[in-house]
Amino acid sequence: TVSVEEYKDNGYLSEALFNFLTLLGFAPENNLEITSINELINIFTFERVNKSSAVFDMKKLNWINSEYIKSADEAEIINLIAEKLDRLNIKNNKQVNSEYIKKVYQLMKERVYTINDFTEFGKYFFTDPVTYDEKGLAKHWSPEIKPIFESFTKELELINYWEAPKIEEKTRNFAELHNIKAAQLIHILRLSVTGISVSPGIFEVLELLSKETAVNRIN
């Protein structure tokens, strides 16, 4: 048995949980699934209450929660992420404030199911990675690419305007000049600054982290 407080601790929004629990025993017309409390009150009828046993589908709860996270008031989500960061005590980046968290939210909101995903899968936005995905390293890092990547890092350090389009342009031009695929650099960039093999657009991630933080992690 899982308590309501546990769902909150696990990153589920109260509105999403209410929406999901309602659908366990009630089937709105037109297969409506995402709906507010007031809408549910207005459309509820006993005739559409399910007679069969309900199935608690975590995948569906995650999907509903993700939809609420995408459409929720930004300030509410930012506060929830900030509270989670405080409880986990993982912030070691002085630039972490409401505006910074807002940018993290905007980058990640299409990829998360719960509030906890921001601090678990997006932990690298708030603290330096201490481990690196072993499969990713084995696939993308090699003695041959090391000197090329070192030269590339020096080129990144020369970028004056640390913005996603500029970083991408530098990356693709460098790859073309050295007759390699840009992906060879991008995969290692992602590993070095996030520690994992999957993230939002790496150039947007690099911009948000700041030049100093990104270059330090790469080195």
PDB file of C-alpha atoms in Angstrom:
ATOM      1  CA  THR A   1       0.000   0.000   0.000  1.00  0.00           C
ATOM      2  CA  VAL A   2       1.311   3.416  -0.997  1.00  0.00           C
ATOM      3  CA  SER A   3       0.141   6.521   0.873  1.00  0.00           C
ATOM      4  CA  VAL A   4      -0.782   9.815  -0.760  1.00  0.00           C
ATOM      5  CA  GLU A   5       2.274  11.405   0.855  1.00  0.00           C
ATOM      6  CA  GLU A   6       4.487   8.815  -0.831  1.00  0.00           C
ATOM      7  CA  TYR A   7       3.082   9.737  -4.230  1.00  0.00           C
ATOM      8  CA  LYS A   8       3.850  13.361  -3.452  1.00  0.00           C
ATOM      9  CA  ASP A   9       7.402  12.437  -2.409  1.00  0.00           C
ATOM     10  CA  ASN A  10       7.750  10.468  -5.641  1.00  0.00           C
ATOM     11  CA  GLY A  11       6.982  13.567  -7.691  1.00  0.00           C
ATOM     12  CA  TYR A  12       3.298  13.200  -8.554  1.00  0.00           C
ATOM     13  CA  LEU A  13       1.034  16.259  -8.660  1.00  0.00           C
ATOM     14  CA  SER A  14      -2.154  16.156  -6.596  1.00  0.00           C
ATOM     15  CA  GLU A  15      -4.299  17.199  -9.573  1.00  0.00           C
ATOM     16  CA  ALA A  16      -2.842  14.411 -11.703  1.00  0.00           C
ATOM     17  CA  LEU A  17      -3.392  11.797  -8.990  1.00  0.00           C
ATOM     18  CA  PHE A  18      -7.006  12.937  -8.509  1.00  0.00           C
ATOM     19  CA  ASN A  19      -7.573  12.807 -12.279  1.00  0.00           C
ATOM     20  CA  PHE A  20      -6.093   9.299 -12.453  1.00  0.00           C
ATOM     21  CA  LEU A  21      -8.030   7.926  -9.459  1.00  0.00           C
ATOM     22  CA  THR A  22     -11.291   9.274 -10.870  1.00  0.00           C
ATOM     23  CA  LEU A  23     -10.710   7.422 -14.134  1.00  0.00           C
ATOM     24  CA  LEU A  24     -10.230   4.157 -12.240  1.00  0.00           C
ATOM     25  CA  GLY A  25     -13.938   4.023 -11.542  1.00  0.00           C
ATOM     26  CA  PHE A  26     -15.493   6.423 -14.022  1.00  0.00           C
ATOM     27  CA  ALA A  27     -15.473   6.603 -17.826  1.00  0.00           C
ATOM     28  CA  PRO A  28     -16.183  10.111 -19.204  1.00  0.00           C
ATOM     29  CA  GLU A  29     -17.806  10.503 -22.595  1.00  0.00           C
ATOM     30  CA  ASN A  30     -15.576  10.812 -25.674  1.00  0.00           C
ATOM     31  CA  ASN A  31     -12.781   8.951 -23.811  1.00  0.00           C
ATOM     32  CA  LEU A  32     -11.758  12.196 -22.117  1.00  0.00           C
ATOM     33  CA  GLU A  33      -8.727  11.525 -19.895  1.00  0.00           C
ATOM     34  CA  ILE A  34      -7.085  14.824 -18.965  1.00  0.00           C
ATOM     35  CA  THR A  35      -9.658  16.961 -17.196  1.00  0.00           C
ATOM     36  CA  SER A  36      -9.809  19.327 -14.232  1.00  0.00           C
ATOM     37  CA  ILE A  37     -11.564  18.676 -10.935  1.00  0.00           C
ATOM     38  CA  ASN A  38     -14.350  21.130 -11.802  1.00  0.00           C
ATOM     39  CA  GLU A  39     -14.853  19.515 -15.211  1.00  0.00           C
ATOM     40  CA  LEU A  40     -15.041  16.067 -13.612  1.00  0.00           C
ATOM     41  CA  ILE A  41     -17.640  17.315 -11.134  1.00  0.00           C
ATOM     42  CA  ASN A  42     -19.756  18.715 -13.975  1.00  0.00           C
ATOM     43  CA  ILE A  43     -19.617  15.613 -16.174  1.00  0.00           C
ATOM     44  CA  PHE A  44     -19.888  12.940 -13.468  1.00  0.00           C
ATOM     45  CA  THR A  45     -22.840  10.561 -13.668  1.00  0.00           C
ATOM     46  CA  PHE A  46     -23.412   7.270 -11.847  1.00  0.00           C
ATOM     47  CA  GLU A  47     -24.461   5.694 -15.160  1.00  0.00           C
ATOM     48  CA  ARG A  48     -20.848   5.835 -16.342  1.00  0.00           C
ATOM     49  CA  VAL A  49     -19.312   4.353 -13.185  1.00  0.00           C
ATOM     50  CA  ASN A  50     -17.468   1.136 -14.025  1.00  0.00           C
ATOM     51  CA  LYS A  51     -18.916  -2.094 -12.653  1.00  0.00           C
ATOM     52  CA  SER A  52     -15.768  -4.111 -13.231  1.00  0.00           C
ATOM     53  CA  SER A  53     -12.696  -4.030 -10.976  1.00  0.00           C
ATOM     54  CA  ALA A  54     -10.306  -1.158 -11.589  1.00  0.00           C
ATOM     55  CA  VAL A  55      -6.755  -1.719 -12.848  1.00  0.00           C
ATOM     56  CA  PHE A  56      -4.077   0.510 -11.297  1.00  0.00           C
ATOM     57  CA  ASP A  57      -1.901   1.248 -14.340  1.00  0.00           C
ATOM     58  CA  MET A  58       1.324   3.059 -13.366  1.00  0.00           C
ATOM     59  CA  LYS A  59       2.107   3.808 -17.019  1.00  0.00           C
ATOM     60  CA  LYS A  60      -1.164   5.679 -17.312  1.00  0.00           C
ATOM     61  CA  LEU A  61      -0.536   7.559 -14.060  1.00  0.00           C
ATOM     62  CA  ASN A  62       2.911   8.558 -15.320  1.00  0.00           C
ATOM     63  CA  TRP A  63       1.453   9.766 -18.610  1.00  0.00           C
ATOM     64  CA  ILE A  64      -1.276  11.801 -16.896  1.00  0.00           C
ATOM     65  CA  ASN A  65       1.282  13.294 -14.506  1.00  0.00           C
ATOM     66  CA  SER A  66       3.558  14.219 -17.406  1.00  0.00           C
ATOM     67  CA  GLU A  67       0.676  16.022 -19.116  1.00  0.00           C
ATOM     68  CA  TYR A  68      -0.019  18.011 -15.961  1.00  0.00           C
ATOM     69  CA  ILE A  69       3.664  18.916 -15.579  1.00  0.00           C
ATOM     70  CA  LYS A  70       3.726  20.275 -19.149  1.00  0.00           C
ATOM     71  CA  SER A  71       0.596  22.389 -18.679  1.00  0.00           C
ATOM     72  CA  ALA A  72       0.975  23.427 -15.036  1.00  0.00           C
ATOM     73  CA  ASP A  73       1.772  26.924 -13.844  1.00  0.00           C
ATOM     74  CA  GLU A  74       5.542  27.321 -14.263  1.00  0.00           C
ATOM     75  CA  ALA A  75       5.962  28.959 -10.862  1.00  0.00           C
ATOM     76  CA  GLU A  76       4.348  25.955  -9.142  1.00  0.00           C
ATOM     77  CA  ILE A  77       6.671  23.474 -10.864  1.00  0.00           C
ATOM     78  CA  ILE A  78       9.731  25.639 -10.215  1.00  0.00           C
ATOM     79  CA  ASN A  79       8.878  25.727  -6.496  1.00  0.00           C
ATOM     80  CA  LEU A  80       8.429  21.952  -6.390  1.00  0.00           C
ATOM     81  CA  ILE A  81      11.795  21.381  -8.104  1.00  0.00           C
ATOM     82  CA  ALA A  82      13.470  23.858  -5.728  1.00  0.00           C
ATOM     83  CA  GLU A  83      11.964  22.065  -2.713  1.00  0.00           C
ATOM     84  CA  LYS A  84      13.202  18.729  -4.046  1.00  0.00           C
ATOM     85  CA  LEU A  85      16.703  20.151  -4.558  1.00  0.00           C
ATOM     86  CA  ASP A  86      16.753  21.456  -0.992  1.00  0.00           C
ATOM     87  CA  ARG A  87      15.688  18.087   0.405  1.00  0.00           C
ATOM     88  CA  LEU A  88      18.278  16.219  -1.647  1.00  0.00           C
ATOM     89  CA  ASN A  89      20.959  18.831  -0.958  1.00  0.00           C
ATOM     90  CA  ILE A  90      22.571  18.316  -4.376  1.00  0.00           C
ATOM     91  CA  LYS A  91      23.022  21.931  -5.429  1.00  0.00           C
ATOM     92  CA  ASN A  92      26.688  22.854  -5.753  1.00  0.00           C
ATOM     93  CA  ASN A  93      26.165  25.467  -8.440  1.00  0.00           C
ATOM     94  CA  LYS A  94      25.907  29.084  -7.292  1.00  0.00           C
ATOM     95  CA  GLN A  95      23.826  30.057 -10.336  1.00  0.00           C
ATOM     96  CA  VAL A  96      20.898  27.847  -9.323  1.00  0.00           C
ATOM     97  CA  ASN A  97      17.964  30.201  -8.733  1.00  0.00           C
ATOM     98  CA  SER A  98      14.335  30.406  -9.873  1.00  0.00           C
ATOM     99  CA  GLU A  99      15.282  31.700 -13.318  1.00  0.00           C
ATOM    100  CA  TYR A 100      17.815  28.905 -13.793  1.00  0.00           C
ATOM    101  CA  ILE A 101      15.347  26.234 -12.641  1.00  0.00           C
ATOM    102  CA  LYS A 102      12.771  27.698 -15.042  1.00  0.00           C
ATOM    103  CA  LYS A 103      15.176  27.138 -17.943  1.00  0.00           C
ATOM    104  CA  VAL A 104      15.820  23.562 -16.787  1.00  0.00           C
ATOM    105  CA  TYR A 105      12.052  22.996 -16.648  1.00  0.00           C
ATOM    106  CA  GLN A 106      11.606  24.351 -20.174  1.00  0.00           C
ATOM    107  CA  LEU A 107      14.353  22.081 -21.513  1.00  0.00           C
ATOM    108  CA  MET A 108      13.166  18.928 -19.748  1.00  0.00           C
ATOM    109  CA  LYS A 109       9.367  19.190 -19.479  1.00  0.00           C
ATOM    110  CA  GLU A 110       8.727  17.140 -22.627  1.00  0.00           C
ATOM    111  CA  ARG A 111      10.904  14.299 -21.273  1.00  0.00           C
ATOM    112  CA  VAL A 112       9.758  13.818 -17.679  1.00  0.00           C
ATOM    113  CA  TYR A 113       6.980  11.915 -15.939  1.00  0.00           C
ATOM    114  CA  THR A 114       7.433  13.167 -12.374  1.00  0.00           C
ATOM    115  CA  ILE A 115       8.967  16.103 -10.509  1.00  0.00           C
ATOM    116  CA  ASN A 116      11.678  13.714  -9.312  1.00  0.00           C
ATOM    117  CA  ASP A 117      12.814  13.184 -12.906  1.00  0.00           C
ATOM    118  CA  PHE A 118      14.120  16.768 -12.969  1.00  0.00           C
ATOM    119  CA  THR A 119      16.524  16.023 -10.126  1.00  0.00           C
ATOM    120  CA  GLU A 120      17.267  12.407 -11.069  1.00  0.00           C
ATOM    121  CA  PHE A 121      17.686  12.408 -14.848  1.00  0.00           C
ATOM    122  CA  GLY A 122      18.561  16.121 -14.860  1.00  0.00           C
ATOM    123  CA  LYS A 123      20.867  16.019 -11.841  1.00  0.00           C
ATOM    124  CA  TYR A 124      23.760  17.253 -13.994  1.00  0.00           C
ATOM    125  CA  PHE A 125      22.085  20.665 -14.237  1.00  0.00           C
ATOM    126  CA  PHE A 126      22.711  21.151 -10.534  1.00  0.00           C
ATOM    127  CA  THR A 127      25.879  19.248  -9.694  1.00  0.00           C
ATOM    128  CA  ASP A 128      28.910  17.854 -11.522  1.00  0.00           C
ATOM    129  CA  PRO A 129      28.629  14.207 -12.622  1.00  0.00           C
ATOM    130  CA  VAL A 130      30.770  11.800 -10.614  1.00  0.00           C
ATOM    131  CA  THR A 131      30.189   8.744 -12.811  1.00  0.00           C
ATOM    132  CA  TYR A 132      29.873   8.224 -16.552  1.00  0.00           C
ATOM    133  CA  ASP A 133      27.696   5.805 -18.477  1.00  0.00           C
ATOM    134  CA  GLU A 134      29.973   2.815 -19.072  1.00  0.00           C
ATOM    135  CA  LYS A 135      28.266   1.642 -22.252  1.00  0.00           C
ATOM    136  CA  GLY A 136      28.447   5.142 -23.680  1.00  0.00           C
ATOM    137  CA  LEU A 137      32.141   5.426 -22.871  1.00  0.00           C
ATOM    138  CA  ALA A 138      32.904   2.039 -24.394  1.00  0.00           C
ATOM    139  CA  LYS A 139      31.030   2.983 -27.554  1.00  0.00           C
ATOM    140  CA  HIS A 140      32.204   6.563 -28.106  1.00  0.00           C
ATOM    141  CA  TRP A 141      35.553   7.110 -26.325  1.00  0.00           C
ATOM    142  CA  SER A 142      38.804   5.785 -27.800  1.00  0.00           C
ATOM    143  CA  PRO A 143      42.545   6.592 -27.864  1.00  0.00           C
ATOM    144  CA  GLU A 144      42.075   7.803 -31.464  1.00  0.00           C
ATOM    145  CA  ILE A 145      39.395  10.362 -30.626  1.00  0.00           C
ATOM    146  CA  LYS A 146      41.156  11.714 -27.506  1.00  0.00           C
ATOM    147  CA  PRO A 147      43.645  14.103 -29.221  1.00  0.00           C
ATOM    148  CA  ILE A 148      40.935  15.292 -31.622  1.00  0.00           C
ATOM    149  CA  PHE A 149      38.582  15.976 -28.728  1.00  0.00           C
ATOM    150  CA  GLU A 150      41.329  17.815 -26.847  1.00  0.00           C
ATOM    151  CA  SER A 151      41.813  20.115 -29.851  1.00  0.00           C
ATOM    152  CA  PHE A 152      38.063  20.571 -30.075  1.00  0.00           C
ATOM    153  CA  THR A 153      37.917  21.574 -26.406  1.00  0.00           C
ATOM    154  CA  LYS A 154      40.458  24.328 -27.053  1.00  0.00           C
ATOM    155  CA  GLU A 155      38.216  25.588 -29.867  1.00  0.00           C
ATOM    156  CA  LEU A 156      35.236  25.680 -27.524  1.00  0.00           C
ATOM    157  CA  GLU A 157      37.220  27.804 -25.085  1.00  0.00           C
ATOM    158  CA  LEU A 158      37.611  30.439 -27.831  1.00  0.00           C
ATOM    159  CA  ILE A 159      33.853  30.975 -28.237  1.00  0.00           C
ATOM    160  CA  ASN A 160      33.026  34.503 -27.093  1.00  0.00           C
ATOM    161  CA  TYR A 161      29.249  34.258 -27.141  1.00  0.00           C
ATOM    162  CA  TRP A 162      28.321  31.053 -25.329  1.00  0.00           C
ATOM    163  CA  GLU A 163      25.028  30.376 -27.066  1.00  0.00           C
ATOM    164  CA  ALA A 164      23.600  27.133 -28.452  1.00  0.00           C
ATOM    165  CA  PRO A 165      23.756  28.156 -32.161  1.00  0.00           C
ATOM    166  CA  LYS A 166      27.387  29.293 -31.808  1.00  0.00           C
ATOM    167  CA  ILE A 167      28.407  26.096 -30.011  1.00  0.00           C
ATOM    168  CA  GLU A 168      26.681  23.968 -32.635  1.00  0.00           C
ATOM    169  CA  GLU A 169      28.291  25.909 -35.477  1.00  0.00           C
ATOM    170  CA  LYS A 170      31.748  25.488 -33.927  1.00  0.00           C
ATOM    171  CA  THR A 171      31.156  21.765 -33.398  1.00  0.00           C
ATOM    172  CA  ARG A 172      29.967  21.032 -36.930  1.00  0.00           C
ATOM    173  CA  ASN A 173      32.682  23.156 -38.554  1.00  0.00           C
ATOM    174  CA  PHE A 174      35.369  21.435 -36.496  1.00  0.00           C
ATOM    175  CA  ALA A 175      34.006  17.993 -37.422  1.00  0.00           C
ATOM    176  CA  GLU A 176      33.958  18.859 -41.119  1.00  0.00           C
ATOM    177  CA  LEU A 177      37.500  20.246 -40.966  1.00  0.00           C
ATOM    178  CA  HIS A 178      38.781  17.053 -39.352  1.00  0.00           C
ATOM    179  CA  ASN A 179      36.767  14.696 -41.575  1.00  0.00           C
ATOM    180  CA  ILE A 180      34.788  13.144 -38.769  1.00  0.00           C
ATOM    181  CA  LYS A 181      31.081  12.983 -38.048  1.00  0.00           C
ATOM    182  CA  ALA A 182      29.763  15.679 -35.723  1.00  0.00           C
ATOM    183  CA  ALA A 183      28.042  12.917 -33.761  1.00  0.00           C
ATOM    184  CA  GLN A 184      31.445  11.628 -32.667  1.00  0.00           C
ATOM    185  CA  LEU A 185      32.011  14.899 -30.834  1.00  0.00           C
ATOM    186  CA  ILE A 186      28.422  15.311 -29.680  1.00  0.00           C
ATOM    187  CA  HIS A 187      28.268  11.930 -27.937  1.00  0.00           C
ATOM    188  CA  ILE A 188      31.418  12.682 -25.945  1.00  0.00           C
ATOM    189  CA  LEU A 189      30.256  16.208 -25.200  1.00  0.00           C
ATOM    190  CA  ARG A 190      27.055  14.809 -23.723  1.00  0.00           C
ATOM    191  CA  LEU A 191      28.885  12.202 -21.651  1.00  0.00           C
ATOM    192  CA  SER A 192      31.422  14.674 -20.325  1.00  0.00           C
ATOM    193  CA  VAL A 193      28.958  17.329 -19.164  1.00  0.00           C
ATOM    194  CA  THR A 194      26.020  15.127 -18.095  1.00  0.00           C
ATOM    195  CA  GLY A 195      27.570  11.731 -17.320  1.00  0.00           C
ATOM    196  CA  ILE A 196      24.803  10.006 -19.293  1.00  0.00           C
ATOM    197  CA  SER A 197      24.042   9.178 -22.926  1.00  0.00           C
ATOM    198  CA  VAL A 198      20.589  10.782 -23.205  1.00  0.00           C
ATOM    199  CA  SER A 199      19.651  14.411 -22.585  1.00  0.00           C
ATOM    200  CA  PRO A 200      17.801  17.347 -24.125  1.00  0.00           C
ATOM    201  CA  GLY A 201      19.597  19.041 -27.027  1.00  0.00           C
ATOM    202  CA  ILE A 202      23.241  19.095 -25.973  1.00  0.00           C
ATOM    203  CA  PHE A 203      23.936  22.585 -27.320  1.00  0.00           C
ATOM    204  CA  GLU A 204      21.054  24.026 -25.277  1.00  0.00           C
ATOM    205  CA  VAL A 205      22.342  22.087 -22.257  1.00  0.00           C
ATOM    206  CA  LEU A 206      25.835  23.530 -22.727  1.00  0.00           C
ATOM    207  CA  GLU A 207      24.484  27.060 -22.992  1.00  0.00           C
ATOM    208  CA  LEU A 208      22.496  26.714 -19.788  1.00  0.00           C
ATOM    209  CA  LEU A 209      25.374  25.177 -17.820  1.00  0.00           C
ATOM    210  CA  SER A 210      27.608  28.180 -18.709  1.00  0.00           C
ATOM    211  CA  LYS A 211      30.931  28.138 -20.495  1.00  0.00           C
ATOM    212  CA  GLU A 212      32.994  27.830 -17.320  1.00  0.00           C
ATOM    213  CA  THR A 213      31.062  24.866 -15.968  1.00  0.00           C
ATOM    214  CA  ALA A 214      30.920  23.078 -19.324  1.00  0.00           C
ATOM    215  CA  VAL A 215      34.624  23.501 -20.142  1.00  0.00           C
ATOM    216  CA  ASN A 216      35.651  22.420 -16.625  1.00  0.00           C
ATOM    217  CA  ARG A 217      33.597  19.243 -16.942  1.00  0.00           C
ATOM    218  CA  ILE A 218      34.901  18.515 -20.424  1.00  0.00           C
ATOM    219  CA  ASN A 219      38.515  18.928 -19.300  1.00  0.00           C
TER     220      ASN A 219
END
